[in-house]
CSV table of C-alpha atoms in Angstrom, one decimal:
chain,number,residue,atom,x,y,z
O,1,MET,CA,-133.1,-184.2,129.1
O,2,SER,CA,-136.7,-182.4,128.9
O,3,GLU,CA,-138.9,-180.4,131.7
O,4,ALA,CA,-142.5,-179.8,130.8
O,5,GLY,CA,-142.4,-179.9,127.3
O,6,ASN,CA,-139.0,-178.4,127.2
O,7,LYS,CA,-135.9,-179.5,126.1
O,8,ILE,CA,-132.5,-178.9,128.2
O,9,ILE,CA,-128.8,-179.2,126.4
O,10,ASN,CA,-126.0,-179.3,128.3
O,11,ASP,CA,-123.4,-176.8,127.2
O,12,PRO,CA,-119.5,-176.8,128.1
O,13,VAL,CA,-119.2,-173.3,128.2
O,14,PHE,CA,-122.6,-171.9,129.8
O,15,GLY,CA,-123.9,-174.6,131.4
O,16,PHE,CA,-127.9,-175.7,131.3
O,17,ILE,CA,-129.5,-174.2,128.2
O,18,ASN,CA,-133.1,-174.3,128.0
O,19,ILE,CA,-135.4,-174.4,124.9
O,20,PRO,CA,-138.5,-174.0,125.3
O,21,CYS,CA,-141.2,-176.1,123.1
O,22,GLY,CA,-142.8,-173.6,120.2
O,23,LEU,CA,-141.6,-172.0,117.5
O,24,LEU,CA,-138.2,-172.0,119.1
O,25,MET,CA,-137.8,-175.6,119.6
O,26,ASP,CA,-139.3,-176.6,115.8
O,27,ILE,CA,-136.2,-173.9,115.1
O,28,VAL,CA,-133.6,-176.1,116.9
O,29,ASN,CA,-135.2,-179.1,115.1
O,30,HIS,CA,-135.6,-178.3,111.6
O,31,PRO,CA,-133.2,-179.9,109.1
O,32,VAL,CA,-132.1,-176.5,108.1
O,33,MET,CA,-130.5,-175.9,111.9
O,34,GLN,CA,-129.4,-179.4,112.4
O,35,ARG,CA,-127.7,-179.4,109.3
O,36,LEU,CA,-125.1,-176.7,111.2
O,37,THR,CA,-123.5,-180.0,113.9
O,38,ARG,CA,-122.1,-180.6,110.6
O,39,ILE,CA,-120.3,-177.5,110.1
O,40,LYS,CA,-117.4,-176.6,112.4
O,41,GLN,CA,-117.1,-172.8,113.7
O,42,MET,CA,-113.7,-172.5,113.5
O,43,GLY,CA,-113.2,-174.4,110.0
O,44,LEU,CA,-109.4,-175.3,109.7
O,45,SER,CA,-107.7,-173.9,112.9
O,46,TYR,CA,-107.7,-177.5,114.3
O,47,VAL,CA,-104.5,-177.0,112.8
O,48,VAL,CA,-102.9,-175.1,115.3
O,49,TYR,CA,-105.5,-175.5,118.3
O,50,PRO,CA,-107.0,-179.3,117.8
O,51,GLY,CA,-109.5,-178.7,120.7
O,52,ALA,CA,-111.2,-176.6,117.9
O,53,GLN,CA,-113.3,-178.9,116.6
O,54,HIS,CA,-117.0,-177.4,118.0
O,55,THR,CA,-119.7,-176.9,115.6
O,56,ARG,CA,-121.8,-174.0,114.3
O,57,PHE,CA,-125.0,-175.5,115.9
O,58,GLN,CA,-123.2,-175.2,119.6
O,59,HIS,CA,-122.3,-171.4,118.5
O,60,SER,CA,-126.1,-170.9,117.8
O,61,LEU,CA,-127.1,-172.3,120.8
O,62,GLY,CA,-125.1,-170.4,122.8
O,63,ALA,CA,-126.1,-167.6,121.1
O,64,PHE,CA,-129.1,-167.9,121.7
O,65,TYR,CA,-128.7,-168.9,126.1
O,66,LEU,CA,-127.1,-165.3,126.3
O,67,MET,CA,-129.9,-163.1,123.9
O,68,SER,CA,-132.2,-165.4,126.8
O,69,GLU,CA,-130.0,-163.6,129.8
O,70,ALA,CA,-129.7,-159.9,128.0
O,71,ILE,CA,-134.0,-160.5,127.5
O,72,THR,CA,-133.9,-161.3,130.7
O,73,GLN,CA,-131.8,-157.9,131.6
O,74,LEU,CA,-133.6,-155.3,129.7
O,75,ARG,CA,-136.8,-156.2,130.7
O,76,LEU,CA,-135.8,-156.4,135.0
O,77,LYS,CA,-134.3,-152.8,134.0
O,78,GLY,CA,-137.6,-151.1,133.2
O,79,HIS,CA,-137.6,-152.2,128.8
O,80,GLU,CA,-140.8,-153.7,127.6
O,81,ILE,CA,-140.1,-156.4,125.2
O,82,THR,CA,-143.2,-158.2,124.1
O,83,GLN,CA,-143.5,-162.1,123.6
O,84,GLU,CA,-144.1,-161.7,119.9
O,85,GLU,CA,-140.4,-159.9,120.5
O,86,SER,CA,-139.0,-161.4,122.5
O,87,GLU,CA,-139.5,-164.8,120.3
O,88,GLY,CA,-138.9,-162.9,117.0
O,89,VAL,CA,-135.2,-161.8,118.2
O,90,LEU,CA,-134.5,-165.7,119.3
O,91,ALA,CA,-135.4,-166.7,116.4
O,92,ALA,CA,-133.2,-164.3,114.7
O,93,ILE,CA,-130.2,-165.1,116.7
O,94,LEU,CA,-130.8,-168.6,116.0
O,95,LEU,CA,-130.7,-168.4,112.4
O,96,HIS,CA,-128.5,-165.9,111.9
O,97,ASP,CA,-125.5,-168.5,110.9
O,98,VAL,CA,-127.7,-170.5,108.5
O,99,GLY,CA,-126.0,-169.3,105.2
O,100,HIS,CA,-122.5,-170.1,106.2
O,101,GLY,CA,-121.6,-173.4,104.1
O,102,PRO,CA,-118.8,-175.4,105.0
O,103,PHE,CA,-115.1,-174.2,106.6
O,104,SER,CA,-117.2,-170.5,106.4
O,105,HIS,CA,-116.5,-168.0,103.6
O,106,VAL,CA,-114.1,-170.6,101.7
O,107,LEU,CA,-117.1,-171.5,99.5
O,108,GLU,CA,-117.3,-167.6,98.6
O,109,ASP,CA,-114.1,-167.1,97.0
O,110,THR,CA,-114.7,-170.4,95.0
O,111,ILE,CA,-117.4,-172.1,93.9
O,112,VAL,CA,-120.4,-169.7,94.8
O,113,LYS,CA,-120.0,-166.1,93.4
O,114,GLY,CA,-121.2,-163.2,94.5
O,115,VAL,CA,-123.9,-163.9,97.4
O,116,THR,CA,-122.5,-163.5,100.9
O,117,HIS,CA,-123.7,-166.3,103.8
O,118,GLU,CA,-125.5,-163.1,105.1
O,119,GLU,CA,-128.2,-163.1,102.1
O,120,ILE,CA,-128.3,-166.8,102.2
O,121,SER,CA,-129.2,-167.1,105.9
O,122,LEU,CA,-132.1,-164.7,104.7
O,123,MET,CA,-133.4,-167.0,101.8
O,124,LEU,CA,-133.2,-170.3,104.0
O,125,MET,CA,-135.3,-167.7,106.7
O,126,ASP,CA,-138.1,-167.0,104.1
O,127,ARG,CA,-138.3,-170.5,103.3
O,128,ILE,CA,-139.1,-171.5,106.9
O,129,ASN,CA,-141.4,-168.6,107.4
O,130,ARG,CA,-143.4,-170.2,103.9
O,131,GLU,CA,-142.8,-173.7,105.4
O,132,MET,CA,-144.2,-172.3,108.9
O,133,ASP,CA,-146.7,-170.2,107.8
O,134,GLY,CA,-145.4,-167.4,108.3
O,135,ALA,CA,-144.3,-167.8,112.2
O,136,LEU,CA,-141.1,-165.5,111.7
O,137,GLU,CA,-142.5,-162.8,110.5
O,138,VAL,CA,-140.9,-160.3,113.7
O,139,ALA,CA,-137.6,-162.7,113.2
O,140,ILE,CA,-136.8,-162.1,109.3
O,141,ALA,CA,-137.9,-157.9,110.4
O,142,ILE,CA,-135.4,-157.8,113.2
O,143,PHE,CA,-132.9,-159.7,111.2
O,144,ARG,CA,-132.8,-157.0,108.2
O,145,ASP,CA,-132.9,-153.9,110.5
O,146,ARG,CA,-136.8,-152.8,109.6
O,147,TYR,CA,-138.3,-153.6,112.9
O,148,PRO,CA,-138.8,-150.7,114.9
O,149,LYS,CA,-136.9,-151.3,118.0
O,150,LYS,CA,-134.2,-150.7,116.7
O,151,TYR,CA,-131.9,-152.3,119.7
O,152,LEU,CA,-133.6,-155.3,118.6
O,153,HIS,CA,-131.3,-155.7,115.7
O,154,GLN,CA,-128.4,-154.6,117.4
O,155,LEU,CA,-128.3,-157.6,120.0
O,156,VAL,CA,-128.2,-159.9,116.9
O,157,SER,CA,-125.8,-157.7,114.8
O,158,GLY,CA,-124.3,-155.0,116.5
O,159,GLN,CA,-120.3,-154.2,118.4
O,160,LEU,CA,-121.9,-156.6,121.4
O,161,ASP,CA,-124.0,-158.4,119.6
O,162,MET,CA,-124.7,-161.8,120.9
O,163,ASP,CA,-122.9,-163.8,117.6
O,164,ARG,CA,-119.7,-162.1,118.8
O,165,LEU,CA,-120.3,-162.6,122.6
O,166,ASP,CA,-120.8,-166.1,122.2
O,167,TYR,CA,-118.1,-167.1,119.6
O,168,LEU,CA,-115.1,-165.2,121.5
O,169,ARG,CA,-116.1,-166.6,124.3
O,170,ARG,CA,-116.6,-170.3,123.0
O,171,ASP,CA,-113.7,-170.2,120.7
O,172,SER,CA,-111.1,-169.0,123.0
O,173,PHE,CA,-112.4,-171.5,125.8
O,174,TYR,CA,-112.3,-175.0,122.2
O,175,THR,CA,-109.1,-173.5,122.2
O,176,GLY,CA,-107.3,-173.0,125.1
O,177,VAL,CA,-106.8,-169.4,124.2
O,178,THR,CA,-107.3,-167.8,127.7
O,179,GLU,CA,-106.6,-164.6,127.0
O,180,GLY,CA,-109.6,-164.2,124.7
O,181,ASN,CA,-112.1,-165.2,127.6
O,182,ILE,CA,-114.5,-162.0,127.7
O,183,GLY,CA,-117.0,-160.9,131.0
O,184,SER,CA,-120.1,-162.1,128.8
O,185,ALA,CA,-122.5,-162.6,132.2
O,186,ARG,CA,-121.1,-159.3,133.1
O,187,ILE,CA,-121.7,-157.2,129.9
O,188,ILE,CA,-124.7,-158.7,130.0
O,189,LYS,CA,-126.2,-157.2,133.1
O,190,MET,CA,-124.8,-153.9,132.5
O,191,LEU,CA,-126.8,-153.7,129.3
O,192,ASN,CA,-129.0,-151.3,128.5
O,193,ILE,CA,-131.5,-149.2,126.3
O,194,LYS,CA,-131.4,-145.2,125.9
O,195,ASP,CA,-133.1,-143.7,122.9
O,196,ASP,CA,-134.2,-146.7,121.3
O,197,ASN,CA,-130.0,-147.7,121.2
O,198,LEU,CA,-128.5,-150.1,123.1
O,199,VAL,CA,-126.0,-148.7,125.6
O,200,VAL,CA,-123.7,-150.4,128.3
O,201,ASP,CA,-124.4,-149.0,131.6
O,202,VAL,CA,-120.6,-147.0,133.2
O,203,LYS,CA,-119.7,-149.3,135.3
O,204,GLY,CA,-119.0,-152.2,133.1
O,205,ILE,CA,-117.0,-150.3,131.3
O,206,TYR,CA,-114.2,-152.3,132.7
O,207,SER,CA,-115.8,-155.0,131.0
O,208,ILE,CA,-115.5,-153.4,127.6
O,209,GLU,CA,-112.1,-152.3,127.3
O,210,ASN,CA,-111.3,-156.3,128.1
O,211,PHE,CA,-114.0,-157.2,125.3
O,212,LEU,CA,-112.2,-155.5,123.1
O,213,THR,CA,-108.5,-155.8,123.9
O,214,ALA,CA,-109.4,-159.9,123.7
O,215,ARG,CA,-111.1,-159.4,120.7
O,216,ARG,CA,-108.1,-158.5,119.2
O,217,LEU,CA,-106.2,-161.0,120.3
O,218,MET,CA,-107.9,-163.8,119.0
O,219,TYR,CA,-108.4,-162.2,115.6
O,220,TRP,CA,-104.8,-162.3,115.6
O,221,GLN,CA,-103.1,-165.1,117.5
O,222,VAL,CA,-106.5,-167.1,116.4
O,223,TYR,CA,-108.7,-166.3,113.8
O,224,LEU,CA,-105.8,-165.1,111.3
O,225,HIS,CA,-103.1,-167.3,112.9
O,226,LYS,CA,-100.4,-168.1,109.9
O,227,THR,CA,-101.4,-171.7,109.7
O,228,SER,CA,-104.4,-171.4,109.3
O,229,VAL,CA,-104.3,-169.1,107.1
O,230,SER,CA,-102.1,-171.6,104.7
O,231,CYS,CA,-104.4,-174.4,105.4
O,232,GLU,CA,-108.0,-172.1,104.1
O,233,ARG,CA,-105.8,-171.3,101.2
O,234,MET,CA,-104.7,-174.2,100.3
O,235,LEU,CA,-108.2,-175.8,100.5
O,236,ILE,CA,-109.1,-172.4,98.7
O,237,ASN,CA,-106.7,-173.4,95.9
O,238,VAL,CA,-107.9,-177.1,95.7
O,239,LEU,CA,-111.8,-176.1,95.1
O,240,LEU,CA,-110.7,-174.0,92.4
O,241,ARG,CA,-108.6,-177.0,91.0
O,242,ALA,CA,-111.8,-178.7,90.9
O,243,LYS,CA,-114.1,-176.8,89.4
O,244,GLU,CA,-111.3,-175.5,86.4
O,245,LEU,CA,-111.5,-179.8,86.0
O,246,ALA,CA,-114.9,-180.0,86.0
O,247,ILE,CA,-115.6,-177.3,83.9
O,248,SER,CA,-113.9,-178.9,81.4
O,249,GLY,CA,-115.4,-182.0,81.8
O,250,VAL,CA,-113.3,-184.4,84.0
O,251,GLU,CA,-115.3,-186.1,85.9
O,252,LEU,CA,-114.6,-185.7,89.3
O,253,PHE,CA,-116.2,-187.7,93.0
O,254,CYS,CA,-118.6,-185.7,94.4
O,255,SER,CA,-121.5,-185.4,96.6
O,256,PRO,CA,-124.5,-184.6,94.2
O,257,ALA,CA,-124.5,-180.9,96.2
O,258,LEU,CA,-120.3,-180.7,95.4
O,259,CYS,CA,-121.0,-182.2,92.3
O,260,TYR,CA,-123.7,-179.4,91.6
O,261,PHE,CA,-121.7,-176.5,92.7
O,262,LEU,CA,-118.4,-177.8,91.0
O,263,TYR,CA,-120.5,-178.1,87.1
O,264,ASN,CA,-122.3,-175.2,87.2
O,265,ASP,CA,-121.3,-171.5,87.3
O,266,ILE,CA,-123.3,-170.1,90.7
O,267,SER,CA,-123.8,-166.5,91.7
O,268,GLN,CA,-126.5,-164.6,93.7
O,269,GLU,CA,-129.3,-165.0,90.2
O,270,ASN,CA,-129.3,-168.7,91.2
O,271,PHE,CA,-130.1,-168.7,94.4
O,272,SER,CA,-132.6,-165.9,94.1
O,273,GLY,CA,-134.1,-167.7,91.3
O,274,SER,CA,-133.8,-171.6,92.1
O,275,SER,CA,-135.1,-173.4,94.4
O,276,GLN,CA,-133.1,-176.3,93.4
O,277,CYS,CA,-129.9,-174.5,93.8
O,278,LEU,CA,-131.0,-173.0,97.5
O,279,GLU,CA,-131.9,-177.2,98.6
O,280,HIS,CA,-128.3,-177.8,97.0
O,281,PHE,CA,-126.6,-175.6,99.6
O,282,ILE,CA,-129.0,-177.4,102.2
O,283,ASP,CA,-127.2,-180.7,101.6
O,284,LEU,CA,-124.0,-178.9,101.5
O,285,ASP,CA,-121.8,-179.1,104.8
O,286,ASP,CA,-118.0,-180.5,105.7
O,287,ASN,CA,-118.6,-183.9,105.2
O,288,ASP,CA,-118.9,-183.4,101.2
O,289,ILE,CA,-115.1,-181.9,101.5
O,290,TRP,CA,-113.4,-183.9,102.7
O,291,SER,CA,-115.0,-186.8,101.4
O,292,ALA,CA,-114.1,-185.8,98.2
O,293,LEU,CA,-110.7,-184.9,99.1
O,294,LYS,CA,-109.8,-188.5,100.5
O,295,VAL,CA,-111.3,-189.3,97.0
O,296,TRP,CA,-109.1,-186.8,95.0
O,297,SER,CA,-105.9,-187.5,97.0
O,298,LYS,CA,-105.3,-190.6,94.5
O,299,HIS,CA,-107.0,-188.7,91.0
O,300,PRO,CA,-104.4,-188.8,88.0
O,301,ASP,CA,-104.7,-185.1,88.3
O,302,ARG,CA,-101.0,-183.9,89.9
O,303,ILE,CA,-102.7,-180.9,91.4
O,304,LEU,CA,-105.5,-182.1,92.4
O,305,SER,CA,-104.4,-184.8,94.2
O,306,THR,CA,-101.2,-183.1,95.2
O,307,LEU,CA,-103.4,-180.0,97.0
O,308,SER,CA,-106.2,-182.5,98.3
O,309,SER,CA,-103.6,-185.3,100.3
O,310,ASP,CA,-101.7,-182.3,101.6
O,311,ILE,CA,-104.8,-181.2,102.9
O,312,VAL,CA,-105.5,-184.2,104.5
O,313,ASN,CA,-101.9,-185.1,105.8
O,314,ARG,CA,-101.6,-181.8,107.0
O,315,ARG,CA,-98.4,-180.7,105.0
O,316,ILE,CA,-99.2,-177.6,105.2
O,317,PHE,CA,-98.1,-174.7,102.4
O,318,LYS,CA,-94.7,-172.6,104.3
O,319,VAL,CA,-95.8,-168.4,105.4
O,320,GLU,CA,-94.5,-166.1,104.7
O,321,ILE,CA,-95.7,-162.5,106.4
O,322,SER,CA,-95.1,-159.0,106.0
O,323,SER,CA,-96.5,-155.3,106.3
O,324,GLU,CA,-95.4,-154.4,103.4
O,325,PRO,CA,-96.4,-156.2,99.4
O,326,PHE,CA,-94.0,-158.7,98.2
O,327,SER,CA,-92.1,-158.0,95.4
O,328,PRO,CA,-93.3,-158.7,92.0
O,329,GLU,CA,-89.3,-160.2,91.9
O,330,TYR,CA,-89.3,-161.8,94.5
O,331,LEU,CA,-93.1,-163.6,93.8
O,332,GLU,CA,-91.9,-164.3,90.6
O,333,GLU,CA,-88.5,-166.5,91.5
O,334,ILE,CA,-91.2,-168.5,94.5
O,335,ARG,CA,-93.5,-169.6,91.7
O,336,THR,CA,-90.2,-170.4,89.3
O,337,ARG,CA,-88.6,-172.8,92.4
O,338,LEU,CA,-92.2,-174.5,92.8
O,339,SER,CA,-92.5,-174.7,89.2
O,340,GLN,CA,-88.7,-176.6,89.0
O,341,SER,CA,-89.8,-178.2,92.7
O,342,MET,CA,-92.8,-180.2,91.2
O,343,GLY,CA,-92.2,-180.5,87.8
O,344,VAL,CA,-95.0,-178.6,86.6
O,345,THR,CA,-95.8,-175.3,84.5
O,346,ARG,CA,-95.7,-171.8,85.3
O,347,GLU,CA,-99.1,-171.1,85.2
O,348,GLU,CA,-99.9,-174.5,86.7
O,349,ALA,CA,-97.4,-173.6,89.6
O,350,ARG,CA,-100.4,-170.6,90.4
O,351,TYR,CA,-101.7,-173.7,92.8
O,352,PHE,CA,-99.0,-174.5,95.0
O,353,MET,CA,-98.6,-170.8,96.1
O,354,SER,CA,-101.2,-167.7,97.7
O,355,THR,CA,-100.9,-164.1,98.1
O,356,PRO,CA,-103.5,-163.0,100.5
O,357,SER,CA,-103.4,-159.3,102.1
O,358,ILE,CA,-105.8,-159.1,105.3
O,359,SER,CA,-107.1,-155.7,107.0
O,360,LYS,CA,-108.5,-156.1,110.6
O,361,ASN,CA,-109.3,-153.2,112.4
O,362,MET,CA,-110.7,-154.4,116.5
O,363,TYR,CA,-113.4,-151.3,116.9
O,364,ASN,CA,-114.8,-148.3,114.4
O,365,PRO,CA,-116.6,-145.5,116.3
O,366,ALA,CA,-117.4,-144.2,112.7
O,367,ASP,CA,-119.7,-147.9,112.5
O,368,ASP,CA,-121.2,-148.9,115.3
O,369,SER,CA,-120.5,-147.1,118.8
O,370,ILE,CA,-120.3,-149.2,121.8
O,371,ASP,CA,-122.0,-146.1,124.1
O,372,LEU,CA,-121.8,-146.0,127.9
O,373,LEU,CA,-125.0,-144.3,129.6
O,374,TYR,CA,-124.3,-142.5,132.6
O,375,LYS,CA,-126.7,-142.6,136.1
O,376,ASP,CA,-127.3,-138.6,134.6
O,377,GLY,CA,-128.6,-140.4,131.4
O,378,GLN,CA,-125.5,-138.8,129.5
O,379,VAL,CA,-124.0,-141.0,127.4
O,380,LYS,CA,-120.4,-140.8,125.8
O,381,ASN,CA,-118.8,-142.9,123.2
O,382,VAL,CA,-116.5,-145.8,124.7
O,383,ALA,CA,-113.3,-144.3,122.7
O,384,GLN,CA,-114.1,-140.7,125.3
O,385,ALA,CA,-114.9,-142.7,128.4
O,386,SER,CA,-111.9,-145.0,128.5
O,387,ASP,CA,-109.3,-143.6,130.2
O,388,MET,CA,-106.8,-146.8,129.4
O,389,LEU,CA,-107.6,-148.2,126.4
O,390,ASN,CA,-106.4,-147.6,123.1
O,391,VAL,CA,-109.3,-147.1,120.8
O,392,SER,CA,-106.8,-145.4,118.1
O,393,LEU,CA,-104.9,-148.6,118.7
O,394,LEU,CA,-108.0,-150.6,118.0
O,395,SER,CA,-109.7,-148.7,115.6
O,396,ARG,CA,-106.5,-148.3,113.4
O,397,LYS,CA,-106.3,-150.3,110.5
O,398,VAL,CA,-104.2,-152.9,110.6
O,399,VAL,CA,-102.8,-154.7,106.5
O,400,LYS,CA,-100.3,-157.6,106.5
O,401,TYR,CA,-99.1,-159.4,103.9
O,402,TYR,CA,-99.1,-163.4,103.2
O,403,LEU,CA,-97.3,-165.9,100.9
O,404,CYS,CA,-98.0,-169.2,101.0
O,405,TYR,CA,-96.4,-171.8,98.9
O,406,ARG,CA,-95.5,-175.3,99.2
O,407,ARG,CA,-92.7,-175.8,100.8
O,408,PHE,CA,-90.0,-177.2,97.8
O,409,SER,CA,-88.1,-180.3,97.4
O,410,CYS,CA,-85.1,-181.1,98.1
């Protein structure tokens, strides 16, 4: 649906999103952006929340919509944002996730080493910028926090950035976890600028309290749900096994893009020094992994086939969680039982278990605080201003130890 050359997209979370013709439309239609339609936003979370099937493309459009609203509100409060700056910050938020591989951070732990999705996003933005004759210079400067107006970067990457405001609202919507819903519209209406920093008008304090509480709930109830963590560890193990087999010369079915990453040791140097590496990355999405898993489930290698079949057919590892590390003796016992149950060596049994530890704090005032602006011009950190928010609880780093392993055969 279009109007005067613009594109209007009907989003189930925010309603109609208007994409103006020109640079922003060209970005939305670019193959690097369209690739995000083939990557799920929440990776393997569907194993717990079947509705979590939305894509990173949908999330990027939602963040774009919220950024448009934020620009409007800040202009209404008398802050000058030029057309060039507006287009730049909108382009930056559209492209902020293009460096994500299939299943979020899984690739960073397996077949790609030493390079983050943020770094790949920058490489892809530079690539598109060259194609578009420098049209993304302002967007890249904002993304890298090298633009004079610092608050524009905070809108893209900060405690109250449009990325967070969208994914919390969107993920809550698609998972059905209504407790995680946030008042994104209210927060945006309360945004302001003080001394080149993004702040919130003090009357928005309750929306901020809800935002921080909802974020904590969404992380531990949804993003770090034990079943999702377990399934992700299974995928990491199957890709590590595939990589091991590939390096030893075993022939594996895989797409050309996945083949490139399995049969080569890929590091940051490859990305920065080889256009071929970036091209293969652009071709890689969830479909490459799923196609491989379905075929690998019948591969002669028992470890590869068992893990692949278990993921495809949702036979998830059992999970134990502790606030303390599991004892070496207990881990050895589990490994021995797996070896006996699966009929594999103790060395091979490591593929059927995983012991990740996850630490998370929801708010770090020393990192990038949320500041409230009072009518007299005074600025206070939300930790000081809130009379009901337990900031010490939100700031405390919580560490959980997971033990994931294949259920023993009877």
